[in-house]
PDB file of C-alpha atoms in Angstrom:
ATOM      1  CA  MET I  29      16.388  11.409   4.035  1.00 47.00           C
ATOM      2  CA  SER I  30      13.123  11.801   1.950  1.00 61.00           C
ATOM      3  CA  GLU I  31       9.877  12.463   3.501  1.00 81.00           C
ATOM      4  CA  ILE I  32       7.643   9.083   4.491  1.00 85.00           C
ATOM      5  CA  PRO I  33       4.246   9.238   2.732  1.00 88.00           C
ATOM      6  CA  ASP I  34       1.397   9.194   5.186  1.00 92.00           C
ATOM      7  CA  HIS I  35      -0.547   5.964   4.244  1.00 93.00           C
ATOM      8  CA  TYR I  36      -3.028   6.128   6.707  1.00 94.00           C
ATOM      9  CA  ALA I  37      -4.023   9.759   5.509  1.00 92.00           C
ATOM     10  CA  ALA I  38      -4.226   8.647   1.874  1.00 91.00           C
ATOM     11  CA  LEU I  39      -6.728   5.742   2.692  1.00 93.00           C
ATOM     12  CA  ARG I  40      -8.328   8.053   5.148  1.00 93.00           C
ATOM     13  CA  VAL I  41      -8.443   5.439   8.129  1.00 94.00           C
ATOM     14  CA  PRO I  42      -7.143   5.562  11.645  1.00 94.00           C
ATOM     15  CA  ARG I  43      -3.604   4.028  12.546  1.00 93.00           C
ATOM     16  CA  ASP I  44      -5.158   1.040  14.361  1.00 93.00           C
ATOM     17  CA  ALA I  45      -7.501   0.369  11.615  1.00 93.00           C
ATOM     18  CA  THR I  46      -8.172  -3.259  11.054  1.00 94.00           C
ATOM     19  CA  GLN I  47      -7.177  -5.441   7.641  1.00 94.00           C
ATOM     20  CA  GLN I  48     -11.102  -5.017   6.944  1.00 95.00           C
ATOM     21  CA  GLN I  49     -11.201  -1.655   7.296  1.00 95.00           C
ATOM     22  CA  ILE I  50      -8.444  -0.781   5.071  1.00 95.00           C
ATOM     23  CA  SER I  51      -9.683  -3.125   2.132  1.00 94.00           C
ATOM     24  CA  ARG I  52     -13.179  -1.459   2.642  1.00 94.00           C
ATOM     25  CA  ALA I  53     -11.578   2.390   2.322  1.00 94.00           C
ATOM     26  CA  TYR I  54      -9.174   1.426  -0.688  1.00 93.00           C
ATOM     27  CA  ARG I  55     -12.267  -0.113  -2.580  1.00 92.00           C
ATOM     28  CA  ALA I  56     -14.308   2.846  -1.839  1.00 92.00           C
ATOM     29  CA  LEU I  57     -11.905   5.460  -2.657  1.00 90.00           C
ATOM     30  CA  MET I  58     -10.988   3.711  -5.986  1.00 88.00           C
ATOM     31  CA  ARG I  59     -14.765   3.544  -6.805  1.00 87.00           C
ATOM     32  CA  SER I  60     -14.899   7.161  -6.441  1.00 86.00           C
ATOM     33  CA  ARG I  61     -11.840   8.136  -7.869  1.00 83.00           C
ATOM     34  CA  HIS I  62     -11.342   5.716 -10.828  1.00 77.00           C
ATOM     35  CA  PRO I  63     -11.055   7.594 -14.280  1.00 74.00           C
ATOM     36  CA  ASP I  64     -12.996   4.916 -16.046  1.00 76.00           C
ATOM     37  CA  LEU I  65     -15.994   5.605 -13.943  1.00 73.00           C
ATOM     38  CA  ASP I  66     -15.724   9.498 -14.918  1.00 63.00           C
ATOM     39  CA  MET I  67     -15.444   8.481 -18.446  1.00 56.00           C
ATOM     40  CA  GLY I  68     -18.433   6.652 -18.642  1.00 48.00           C
ATOM     41  CA  ARG I  69     -20.263   9.198 -17.025  1.00 54.00           C
ATOM     42  CA  ALA I  70     -19.261  11.689 -19.759  1.00 51.00           C
ATOM     43  CA  ASN I  71     -19.987   9.128 -22.517  1.00 51.00           C
ATOM     44  CA  ALA I  72     -23.490   8.379 -21.026  1.00 52.00           C
ATOM     45  CA  GLY I  73     -24.293  12.036 -21.850  1.00 53.00           C
ATOM     46  CA  GLY I  74     -23.653  11.572 -25.500  1.00 50.00           C
ATOM     47  CA  GLN I  75     -20.413  13.600 -25.310  1.00 52.00           C
ATOM     48  CA  ASP I  76     -16.999  12.667 -26.539  1.00 46.00           C
ATOM     49  CA  PRO I  77     -15.231  10.854 -23.890  1.00 47.00           C
ATOM     50  CA  VAL I  78     -11.676  11.707 -24.781  1.00 45.00           C
ATOM     51  CA  ALA I  79     -12.744  15.438 -24.406  1.00 44.00           C
ATOM     52  CA  GLU I  80     -13.625  14.671 -20.853  1.00 44.00           C
ATOM     53  CA  LEU I  81     -10.747  12.676 -19.550  1.00 45.00           C
ATOM     54  CA  PRO I  82      -9.630  13.465 -15.970  1.00 48.00           C
ATOM     55  CA  ALA I  83      -6.422  15.156 -15.626  1.00 40.00           C
ATOM     56  CA  PRO I  84      -3.661  12.408 -14.431  1.00 43.00           C
ATOM     57  CA  ASP I  85      -3.406  12.906 -10.994  1.00 67.00           C
ATOM     58  CA  GLY I  86      -1.213  11.243  -8.195  1.00 81.00           C
ATOM     59  CA  GLU I  87      -3.916  10.632  -5.898  1.00 85.00           C
ATOM     60  CA  LEU I  88      -4.878   7.324  -7.370  1.00 87.00           C
ATOM     61  CA  LEU I  89      -1.281   6.286  -7.351  1.00 89.00           C
ATOM     62  CA  ARG I  90      -0.874   7.304  -3.520  1.00 90.00           C
ATOM     63  CA  ILE I  91      -3.935   5.419  -2.669  1.00 91.00           C
ATOM     64  CA  MET I  92      -2.677   2.385  -4.439  1.00 91.00           C
ATOM     65  CA  GLN I  93       0.754   2.509  -2.946  1.00 92.00           C
ATOM     66  CA  ALA I  94      -0.720   2.967   0.427  1.00 94.00           C
ATOM     67  CA  PHE I  95      -2.915  -0.026   0.069  1.00 95.00           C
ATOM     68  CA  ALA I  96      -0.184  -2.071  -1.477  1.00 94.00           C
ATOM     69  CA  VAL I  97       1.940  -1.433   1.891  1.00 94.00           C
ATOM     70  CA  LEU I  98      -0.836  -1.697   4.471  1.00 95.00           C
ATOM     71  CA  ARG I  99      -2.591  -4.882   3.065  1.00 95.00           C
ATOM     72  CA  ASP I 100       0.502  -6.861   3.977  1.00 94.00           C
ATOM     73  CA  PRO I 101       1.130  -7.261   7.787  1.00 94.00           C
ATOM     74  CA  ALA I 102       4.926  -7.503   7.209  1.00 95.00           C
ATOM     75  CA  ARG I 103       4.981  -4.515   5.189  1.00 95.00           C
ATOM     76  CA  ARG I 104       2.783  -2.440   7.454  1.00 95.00           C
ATOM     77  CA  ALA I 105       4.822  -3.329  10.572  1.00 95.00           C
ATOM     78  CA  ALA I 106       7.935  -2.270   9.089  1.00 94.00           C
ATOM     79  CA  TYR I 107       6.108   1.059   7.745  1.00 94.00           C
ATOM     80  CA  ASP I 108       5.137   1.806  11.190  1.00 93.00           C
ATOM     81  CA  ARG I 109       8.470   1.397  12.805  1.00 92.00           C
ATOM     82  CA  GLU I 110       9.995   3.528   9.914  1.00 91.00           C
ATOM     83  CA  ALA I 111       7.266   6.269  10.607  1.00 88.00           C
ATOM     84  CA  LYS I 112       8.117   6.269  14.136  1.00 87.00           C
ATOM     85  CA  ALA I 113      11.512   6.615  13.753  1.00 84.00           C
ATOM     86  CA  VAL I 114      11.484   9.357  11.193  1.00 76.00           C
ATOM     87  CA  PRO I 115       9.882  12.310  12.924  1.00 62.00           C
ATOM     88  CA  ALA I 116      12.155  11.968  15.869  1.00 57.00           C
ATOM     89  CA  ALA I 117      15.089  12.081  13.467  1.00 53.00           C
ATOM     90  CA  SER I 118      13.788  14.923  11.186  1.00 53.00           C
ATOM     91  CA  ALA I 119      12.548  16.937  14.297  1.00 52.00           C
ATOM     92  CA  SER I 120      16.133  17.136  15.726  1.00 53.00           C
ATOM     93  CA  GLY I 121      17.480  18.000  12.425  1.00 53.00           C
ATOM     94  CA  THR I 122      14.836  20.787  11.396  1.00 56.00           C
ATOM     95  CA  ALA I 123      14.547  22.291  14.864  1.00 56.00           C
ATOM     96  CA  ARG I 124      15.239  26.039  15.319  1.00 62.00           C
ATOM     97  CA  ASP I 125      15.261  28.244  18.240  1.00 65.00           C
ATOM     98  CA  ILE I 126      13.300  30.944  18.368  1.00 63.00           C
ATOM     99  CA  PRO I 127      14.368  34.145  20.417  1.00 66.00           C
ATOM    100  CA  VAL I 128      11.853  35.018  22.962  1.00 65.00           C
ATOM    101  CA  ARG I 129      12.041  38.341  24.941  1.00 65.00           C
ATOM    102  CA  LYS I 130      10.355  38.287  28.391  1.00 65.00           C
ATOM    103  CA  VAL I 131       8.894  41.609  28.912  1.00 63.00           C
ATOM    104  CA  GLN I 132       8.826  42.662  32.755  1.00 66.00           C
ATOM    105  CA  ARG I 133       5.802  44.935  33.674  1.00 64.00           C
ATOM    106  CA  ARG I 134       6.695  47.727  35.711  1.00 64.00           C
ATOM    107  CA  SER I 135       3.113  48.450  36.778  1.00 64.00           C
ATOM    108  CA  GLY I 136      -0.274  46.220  36.929  1.00 60.00           C
ATOM    109  CA  PRO I 137      -0.821  43.018  37.909  1.00 60.00           C
ATOM    110  CA  SER I 138       1.813  40.182  37.320  1.00 58.00           C
ATOM    111  CA  GLY I 139       0.649  36.935  35.954  1.00 61.00           C
ATOM    112  CA  THR I 140       0.835  34.478  32.854  1.00 64.00           C
ATOM    113  CA  THR I 141       0.167  37.289  29.965  1.00 64.00           C
ATOM    114  CA  ILE I 142       1.819  36.822  26.637  1.00 64.00           C
ATOM    115  CA  ARG I 143       2.861  39.772  24.586  1.00 62.00           C
ATOM    116  CA  ILE I 144       2.361  39.097  20.926  1.00 64.00           C
ATOM    117  CA  SER I 145       3.817  41.371  18.609  1.00 65.00           C
ATOM    118  CA  PRO I 146       4.669  41.667  14.732  1.00 66.00           C
ATOM    119  CA  VAL I 147       7.329  39.282  13.464  1.00 65.00           C
ATOM    120  CA  HIS I 148      10.299  41.389  12.408  1.00 63.00           C
ATOM    121  CA  TRP I 149      12.009  39.350   9.646  1.00 65.00           C
ATOM    122  CA  GLU I 150      15.705  40.038   9.587  1.00 66.00           C
ATOM    123  CA  SER I 151      18.403  38.598   7.359  1.00 67.00           C
ATOM    124  CA  GLY I 152      21.892  36.995   8.329  1.00 63.00           C
ATOM    125  CA  PRO I 153      23.849  33.977   8.445  1.00 67.00           C
ATOM    126  CA  TRP I 154      20.914  32.312  10.248  1.00 60.00           C
ATOM    127  CA  ALA I 155      18.189  33.103   8.230  1.00 54.00           C
TER     128      ALA I 155
END
């Protein structure tokens, strides 16, 4: 099963954001990250715009995909249901038991002291 992208984080909005907040966040991000705006700034300085092209980056694509899902109420509801179901399923599949050893003190006050020691990496069939 593939990891579900966090569309709310891509648009930098809370999960309970309104449609208006989502649209405003999308427009603001597109204005600040759009490659044509960078090319226009480079050309204004009298430089060759082709030499100053930004590197292709998946951030714009993630922003556009997030907006495509979150702007439609039906798709947003389906995404929210799917996002709630995946962490429970993936957490049960990837959880590993971590061995813990409780050390009893022979002297001194007893309490809720936690003893932390360096991690010892071991190899074996569980690794």
